[in-house]
């Protein structure tokens, strides 16, 4: 269920009145449906219409498209962060990193247009989506550093590069949905460039 507080990039959560909470939850429910049907470029007016509220109410809760996208993806974000914590104890750091990257690609492929939006947010710290992407970067960096310290991943690889690559792979797969193996093939090619010479840790 959606949170009963308003979350914004500008400040901490604040309690909502019961009617505002109902509107917030309806907007999130319909946003998920519209984004699933039309992609993240889906009409905000359609989200408001389906929710039974005016567009002004939508903008009071979500001042722009990026803020409602970030709210929609909070559940997936929490799952990805939890998975990163589990993988942090894996015996093979490189394998753990690869599994994390696959999870990111799956997440970015969930809604058409999400991968492009995440790529843009990585260059715009003022974007509401940065509050989603920054925790992912931090979680991924911990896995990357662990893999680098094990000697299985090159020292000159950065998490920013990896996040851009995974979003680019998700975007490529989005453009060719009939090829169900494309994302895995592209990730495999990417991994060949990550590996340190002589690394024994499996991918």
C-alpha atoms as a PDB file:
ATOM      1  CA  UNK A   1       0.000   0.000   0.000  1.00  0.00           C
ATOM      2  CA  UNK A   2       1.160   3.542  -0.644  1.00  0.00           C
ATOM      3  CA  UNK A   3       2.610   5.548   2.203  1.00  0.00           C
ATOM      4  CA  UNK A   4       0.306   7.727   4.289  1.00  0.00           C
ATOM      5  CA  UNK A   5       2.751  10.589   4.163  1.00  0.00           C
ATOM      6  CA  UNK A   6       3.699  13.026   1.451  1.00  0.00           C
ATOM      7  CA  UNK A   7       7.256  12.451   0.246  1.00  0.00           C
ATOM      8  CA  UNK A   8       9.086  15.138  -1.637  1.00  0.00           C
ATOM      9  CA  UNK A   9      12.667  15.645  -2.720  1.00  0.00           C
ATOM     10  CA  UNK A  10      12.677  19.004  -0.960  1.00  0.00           C
ATOM     11  CA  UNK A  11      12.034  17.887   2.600  1.00  0.00           C
ATOM     12  CA  UNK A  12      10.921  15.207   5.062  1.00  0.00           C
ATOM     13  CA  UNK A  13       7.601  13.419   4.986  1.00  0.00           C
ATOM     14  CA  UNK A  14       4.619  15.153   6.538  1.00  0.00           C
ATOM     15  CA  UNK A  15       1.358  13.619   7.799  1.00  0.00           C
ATOM     16  CA  UNK A  16      -1.674  13.868   5.514  1.00  0.00           C
ATOM     17  CA  UNK A  17      -5.334  14.420   6.231  1.00  0.00           C
ATOM     18  CA  UNK A  18      -7.498  11.344   5.550  1.00  0.00           C
ATOM     19  CA  UNK A  19      -8.955  12.758   2.317  1.00  0.00           C
ATOM     20  CA  UNK A  20      -5.543  13.825   1.041  1.00  0.00           C
ATOM     21  CA  UNK A  21      -4.149  10.381   1.867  1.00  0.00           C
ATOM     22  CA  UNK A  22      -6.940   8.719  -0.130  1.00  0.00           C
ATOM     23  CA  UNK A  23      -6.227  10.980  -3.101  1.00  0.00           C
ATOM     24  CA  UNK A  24      -2.494  10.259  -2.832  1.00  0.00           C
ATOM     25  CA  UNK A  25      -3.038   6.509  -2.801  1.00  0.00           C
ATOM     26  CA  UNK A  26      -5.528   6.621  -5.693  1.00  0.00           C
ATOM     27  CA  UNK A  27      -3.103   8.715  -7.737  1.00  0.00           C
ATOM     28  CA  UNK A  28      -0.287   6.234  -7.136  1.00  0.00           C
ATOM     29  CA  UNK A  29      -2.503   3.276  -8.029  1.00  0.00           C
ATOM     30  CA  UNK A  30      -3.622   4.881 -11.279  1.00  0.00           C
ATOM     31  CA  UNK A  31      -0.113   6.123 -12.076  1.00  0.00           C
ATOM     32  CA  UNK A  32       1.149   2.541 -11.922  1.00  0.00           C
ATOM     33  CA  UNK A  33      -1.640   1.460 -14.285  1.00  0.00           C
ATOM     34  CA  UNK A  34      -1.087   4.321 -16.746  1.00  0.00           C
ATOM     35  CA  UNK A  35       2.698   3.886 -16.759  1.00  0.00           C
ATOM     36  CA  UNK A  36       2.297   0.135 -17.278  1.00  0.00           C
ATOM     37  CA  UNK A  37      -0.049   0.756 -20.217  1.00  0.00           C
ATOM     38  CA  UNK A  38       1.593   3.757 -21.869  1.00  0.00           C
ATOM     39  CA  UNK A  39       5.075   3.975 -20.369  1.00  0.00           C
ATOM     40  CA  UNK A  40       6.413   6.755 -18.177  1.00  0.00           C
ATOM     41  CA  UNK A  41       5.321   9.326 -20.773  1.00  0.00           C
ATOM     42  CA  UNK A  42       1.708   8.445 -19.976  1.00  0.00           C
ATOM     43  CA  UNK A  43      -0.633  11.391 -19.538  1.00  0.00           C
ATOM     44  CA  UNK A  44      -0.720  12.968 -16.073  1.00  0.00           C
ATOM     45  CA  UNK A  45      -4.188  14.263 -16.947  1.00  0.00           C
ATOM     46  CA  UNK A  46      -5.279  10.645 -17.522  1.00  0.00           C
ATOM     47  CA  UNK A  47      -3.890   9.661 -14.132  1.00  0.00           C
ATOM     48  CA  UNK A  48      -5.861  12.459 -12.478  1.00  0.00           C
ATOM     49  CA  UNK A  49      -9.030  11.577 -14.436  1.00  0.00           C
ATOM     50  CA  UNK A  50      -8.834   7.905 -13.476  1.00  0.00           C
ATOM     51  CA  UNK A  51      -8.254   8.908  -9.860  1.00  0.00           C
ATOM     52  CA  UNK A  52     -11.368  11.072  -9.831  1.00  0.00           C
ATOM     53  CA  UNK A  53      -9.469  14.276  -9.008  1.00  0.00           C
ATOM     54  CA  UNK A  54      -8.452  17.407 -10.867  1.00  0.00           C
ATOM     55  CA  UNK A  55      -5.001  17.919 -12.318  1.00  0.00           C
ATOM     56  CA  UNK A  56      -4.364  20.572  -9.649  1.00  0.00           C
ATOM     57  CA  UNK A  57      -4.758  17.918  -6.946  1.00  0.00           C
ATOM     58  CA  UNK A  58      -2.217  15.728  -8.710  1.00  0.00           C
ATOM     59  CA  UNK A  59       0.276  18.584  -8.845  1.00  0.00           C
ATOM     60  CA  UNK A  60      -0.250  19.374  -5.155  1.00  0.00           C
ATOM     61  CA  UNK A  61       0.931  15.869  -4.333  1.00  0.00           C
ATOM     62  CA  UNK A  62       3.439  15.531  -7.169  1.00  0.00           C
ATOM     63  CA  UNK A  63       4.830  18.799  -8.553  1.00  0.00           C
ATOM     64  CA  UNK A  64       6.217  17.166 -11.713  1.00  0.00           C
ATOM     65  CA  UNK A  65       6.379  13.892 -13.629  1.00  0.00           C
ATOM     66  CA  UNK A  66       9.662  12.842 -12.019  1.00  0.00           C
ATOM     67  CA  UNK A  67       8.209  13.115  -8.510  1.00  0.00           C
ATOM     68  CA  UNK A  68       5.267  10.816  -9.269  1.00  0.00           C
ATOM     69  CA  UNK A  69       7.604   8.387 -11.040  1.00  0.00           C
ATOM     70  CA  UNK A  70       9.832   8.269  -7.971  1.00  0.00           C
ATOM     71  CA  UNK A  71       6.828   7.615  -5.722  1.00  0.00           C
ATOM     72  CA  UNK A  72       5.619   4.823  -8.005  1.00  0.00           C
ATOM     73  CA  UNK A  73       9.016   3.114  -7.871  1.00  0.00           C
ATOM     74  CA  UNK A  74       9.513   3.249  -4.078  1.00  0.00           C
ATOM     75  CA  UNK A  75       8.455  -0.373  -3.582  1.00  0.00           C
ATOM     76  CA  UNK A  76      10.829  -1.627  -6.279  1.00  0.00           C
ATOM     77  CA  UNK A  77      13.568   0.599  -4.882  1.00  0.00           C
ATOM     78  CA  UNK A  78      13.165  -0.884  -1.412  1.00  0.00           C
ATOM     79  CA  UNK A  79      13.385  -4.400  -2.865  1.00  0.00           C
ATOM     80  CA  UNK A  80      16.540  -3.552  -4.815  1.00  0.00           C
ATOM     81  CA  UNK A  81      18.204  -2.029  -1.759  1.00  0.00           C
ATOM     82  CA  UNK A  82      17.313  -5.057   0.343  1.00  0.00           C
ATOM     83  CA  UNK A  83      18.734  -7.351  -2.339  1.00  0.00           C
ATOM     84  CA  UNK A  84      21.981  -5.373  -2.355  1.00  0.00           C
ATOM     85  CA  UNK A  85      22.294  -5.895   1.411  1.00  0.00           C
ATOM     86  CA  UNK A  86      21.809  -9.648   0.963  1.00  0.00           C
ATOM     87  CA  UNK A  87      24.381  -9.786  -1.839  1.00  0.00           C
ATOM     88  CA  UNK A  88      26.937  -7.889   0.244  1.00  0.00           C
ATOM     89  CA  UNK A  89      27.651 -11.131   2.120  1.00  0.00           C
ATOM     90  CA  UNK A  90      27.946 -13.351  -0.981  1.00  0.00           C
ATOM     91  CA  UNK A  91      31.044 -15.533  -1.221  1.00  0.00           C
ATOM     92  CA  UNK A  92      31.804 -14.425  -4.786  1.00  0.00           C
ATOM     93  CA  UNK A  93      31.778 -10.608  -4.974  1.00  0.00           C
ATOM     94  CA  UNK A  94      31.835 -10.471  -8.776  1.00  0.00           C
ATOM     95  CA  UNK A  95      28.874 -12.835  -9.052  1.00  0.00           C
ATOM     96  CA  UNK A  96      27.021 -10.706  -6.502  1.00  0.00           C
ATOM     97  CA  UNK A  97      27.697  -7.569  -8.540  1.00  0.00           C
ATOM     98  CA  UNK A  98      26.465  -9.249 -11.727  1.00  0.00           C
ATOM     99  CA  UNK A  99      23.266 -10.371 -10.028  1.00  0.00           C
ATOM    100  CA  UNK A 100      22.729  -6.805  -8.811  1.00  0.00           C
ATOM    101  CA  UNK A 101      23.209  -5.417 -12.309  1.00  0.00           C
ATOM    102  CA  UNK A 102      20.687  -7.903 -13.679  1.00  0.00           C
ATOM    103  CA  UNK A 103      18.190  -6.793 -11.034  1.00  0.00           C
ATOM    104  CA  UNK A 104      18.718  -3.166 -12.039  1.00  0.00           C
ATOM    105  CA  UNK A 105      18.091  -4.002 -15.703  1.00  0.00           C
ATOM    106  CA  UNK A 106      14.895  -5.865 -14.787  1.00  0.00           C
ATOM    107  CA  UNK A 107      13.727  -2.885 -12.735  1.00  0.00           C
ATOM    108  CA  UNK A 108      14.551  -0.371 -15.468  1.00  0.00           C
ATOM    109  CA  UNK A 109      12.654  -2.522 -17.984  1.00  0.00           C
ATOM    110  CA  UNK A 110       9.479  -2.605 -15.905  1.00  0.00           C
ATOM    111  CA  UNK A 111       8.005   0.535 -17.435  1.00  0.00           C
ATOM    112  CA  UNK A 112       8.688   1.798 -20.944  1.00  0.00           C
ATOM    113  CA  UNK A 113      10.707   5.009 -20.732  1.00  0.00           C
ATOM    114  CA  UNK A 114      12.029   4.424 -17.210  1.00  0.00           C
ATOM    115  CA  UNK A 115      15.557   3.593 -18.335  1.00  0.00           C
ATOM    116  CA  UNK A 116      15.775   6.825 -20.339  1.00  0.00           C
ATOM    117  CA  UNK A 117      14.458   8.840 -17.387  1.00  0.00           C
ATOM    118  CA  UNK A 118      16.973   7.249 -15.008  1.00  0.00           C
ATOM    119  CA  UNK A 119      19.814   8.000 -17.403  1.00  0.00           C
ATOM    120  CA  UNK A 120      18.745  11.654 -17.532  1.00  0.00           C
ATOM    121  CA  UNK A 121      18.359  11.854 -13.746  1.00  0.00           C
ATOM    122  CA  UNK A 122      21.956  10.717 -13.271  1.00  0.00           C
ATOM    123  CA  UNK A 123      23.069  14.010 -14.859  1.00  0.00           C
ATOM    124  CA  UNK A 124      20.559  16.188 -12.984  1.00  0.00           C
ATOM    125  CA  UNK A 125      20.930  16.273  -9.196  1.00  0.00           C
ATOM    126  CA  UNK A 126      17.880  18.549  -9.043  1.00  0.00           C
ATOM    127  CA  UNK A 127      15.586  15.905 -10.563  1.00  0.00           C
ATOM    128  CA  UNK A 128      13.088  14.284  -8.207  1.00  0.00           C
ATOM    129  CA  UNK A 129      14.221  10.955  -9.638  1.00  0.00           C
ATOM    130  CA  UNK A 130      17.675  11.511  -8.173  1.00  0.00           C
ATOM    131  CA  UNK A 131      16.222  10.605  -4.762  1.00  0.00           C
ATOM    132  CA  UNK A 132      15.563   7.168  -6.256  1.00  0.00           C
ATOM    133  CA  UNK A 133      18.767   6.808  -8.258  1.00  0.00           C
ATOM    134  CA  UNK A 134      21.213   8.007  -5.581  1.00  0.00           C
ATOM    135  CA  UNK A 135      20.450   5.191  -3.073  1.00  0.00           C
ATOM    136  CA  UNK A 136      20.845   2.700  -5.924  1.00  0.00           C
ATOM    137  CA  UNK A 137      24.217   4.191  -6.826  1.00  0.00           C
ATOM    138  CA  UNK A 138      25.359   3.938  -3.202  1.00  0.00           C
ATOM    139  CA  UNK A 139      24.189   0.320  -2.877  1.00  0.00           C
ATOM    140  CA  UNK A 140      25.803  -0.662  -6.159  1.00  0.00           C
ATOM    141  CA  UNK A 141      29.044   1.071  -5.273  1.00  0.00           C
ATOM    142  CA  UNK A 142      29.399  -1.041  -2.134  1.00  0.00           C
ATOM    143  CA  UNK A 143      29.083  -4.199  -4.224  1.00  0.00           C
ATOM    144  CA  UNK A 144      31.472  -2.860  -6.854  1.00  0.00           C
ATOM    145  CA  UNK A 145      34.164  -1.902  -4.322  1.00  0.00           C
ATOM    146  CA  UNK A 146      33.927  -5.333  -2.728  1.00  0.00           C
ATOM    147  CA  UNK A 147      34.377  -6.978  -6.144  1.00  0.00           C
ATOM    148  CA  UNK A 148      37.326  -4.703  -6.904  1.00  0.00           C
ATOM    149  CA  UNK A 149      38.991  -5.472  -3.587  1.00  0.00           C
ATOM    150  CA  UNK A 150      38.664  -9.179  -4.358  1.00  0.00           C
ATOM    151  CA  UNK A 151      40.641  -8.609  -7.547  1.00  0.00           C
ATOM    152  CA  UNK A 152      37.846  -9.810  -9.820  1.00  0.00           C
ATOM    153  CA  UNK A 153      36.805  -6.424 -11.258  1.00  0.00           C
ATOM    154  CA  UNK A 154      39.036  -3.752 -12.738  1.00  0.00           C
ATOM    155  CA  UNK A 155      39.930  -0.878 -10.422  1.00  0.00           C
ATOM    156  CA  UNK A 156      39.090   1.786 -13.011  1.00  0.00           C
ATOM    157  CA  UNK A 157      35.403   0.811 -13.259  1.00  0.00           C
ATOM    158  CA  UNK A 158      32.957   3.259 -11.615  1.00  0.00           C
ATOM    159  CA  UNK A 159      29.410   2.674 -10.414  1.00  0.00           C
ATOM    160  CA  UNK A 160      28.264   5.670 -12.481  1.00  0.00           C
ATOM    161  CA  UNK A 161      29.520   3.908 -15.613  1.00  0.00           C
ATOM    162  CA  UNK A 162      27.828   0.670 -14.627  1.00  0.00           C
ATOM    163  CA  UNK A 163      24.490   2.342 -13.911  1.00  0.00           C
ATOM    164  CA  UNK A 164      24.583   4.111 -17.270  1.00  0.00           C
ATOM    165  CA  UNK A 165      25.435   0.839 -18.991  1.00  0.00           C
ATOM    166  CA  UNK A 166      22.613  -1.070 -17.302  1.00  0.00           C
ATOM    167  CA  UNK A 167      20.100   1.639 -18.189  1.00  0.00           C
ATOM    168  CA  UNK A 168      21.391   1.657 -21.766  1.00  0.00           C
ATOM    169  CA  UNK A 169      20.977  -2.127 -21.938  1.00  0.00           C
ATOM    170  CA  UNK A 170      17.423  -1.843 -20.600  1.00  0.00           C
ATOM    171  CA  UNK A 171      16.707   0.872 -23.171  1.00  0.00           C
ATOM    172  CA  UNK A 172      18.073  -1.283 -26.001  1.00  0.00           C
ATOM    173  CA  UNK A 173      15.935  -4.232 -24.856  1.00  0.00           C
ATOM    174  CA  UNK A 174      12.915  -1.926 -24.701  1.00  0.00           C
ATOM    175  CA  UNK A 175      13.444  -0.983 -28.342  1.00  0.00           C
ATOM    176  CA  UNK A 176      13.517  -4.656 -29.406  1.00  0.00           C
ATOM    177  CA  UNK A 177      11.002  -6.432 -27.149  1.00  0.00           C
ATOM    178  CA  UNK A 178      10.781  -9.503 -29.413  1.00  0.00           C
ATOM    179  CA  UNK A 179      14.372 -10.437 -28.613  1.00  0.00           C
ATOM    180  CA  UNK A 180      13.959 -11.735 -25.061  1.00  0.00           C
ATOM    181  CA  UNK A 181      17.640 -12.644 -24.750  1.00  0.00           C
ATOM    182  CA  UNK A 182      19.014  -9.274 -25.838  1.00  0.00           C
ATOM    183  CA  UNK A 183      19.519  -7.806 -22.361  1.00  0.00           C
ATOM    184  CA  UNK A 184      21.432 -10.862 -21.150  1.00  0.00           C
ATOM    185  CA  UNK A 185      23.631 -10.892 -24.259  1.00  0.00           C
ATOM    186  CA  UNK A 186      24.469  -7.215 -23.876  1.00  0.00           C
ATOM    187  CA  UNK A 187      25.169  -7.630 -20.170  1.00  0.00           C
ATOM    188  CA  UNK A 188      27.496 -10.560 -20.932  1.00  0.00           C
ATOM    189  CA  UNK A 189      29.411  -8.399 -23.401  1.00  0.00           C
ATOM    190  CA  UNK A 190      29.647  -5.644 -20.795  1.00  0.00           C
ATOM    191  CA  UNK A 191      30.980  -8.044 -18.181  1.00  0.00           C
ATOM    192  CA  UNK A 192      33.899  -8.997 -20.387  1.00  0.00           C
ATOM    193  CA  UNK A 193      35.108  -5.419 -20.051  1.00  0.00           C
ATOM    194  CA  UNK A 194      34.677  -5.434 -16.262  1.00  0.00           C
ATOM    195  CA  UNK A 195      36.800  -8.433 -15.432  1.00  0.00           C
ATOM    196  CA  UNK A 196      40.289  -7.971 -14.123  1.00  0.00           C
ATOM    197  CA  UNK A 197      42.952 -10.036 -15.911  1.00  0.00           C
ATOM    198  CA  UNK A 198      43.150 -13.496 -14.423  1.00  0.00           C
ATOM    199  CA  UNK A 199      40.123 -13.059 -12.165  1.00  0.00           C
ATOM    200  CA  UNK A 200      38.767 -16.384 -10.978  1.00  0.00           C
ATOM    201  CA  UNK A 201      35.469 -15.206  -9.506  1.00  0.00           C
ATOM    202  CA  UNK A 202      32.632 -16.451 -11.716  1.00  0.00           C
ATOM    203  CA  UNK A 203      29.996 -14.210 -13.320  1.00  0.00           C
END
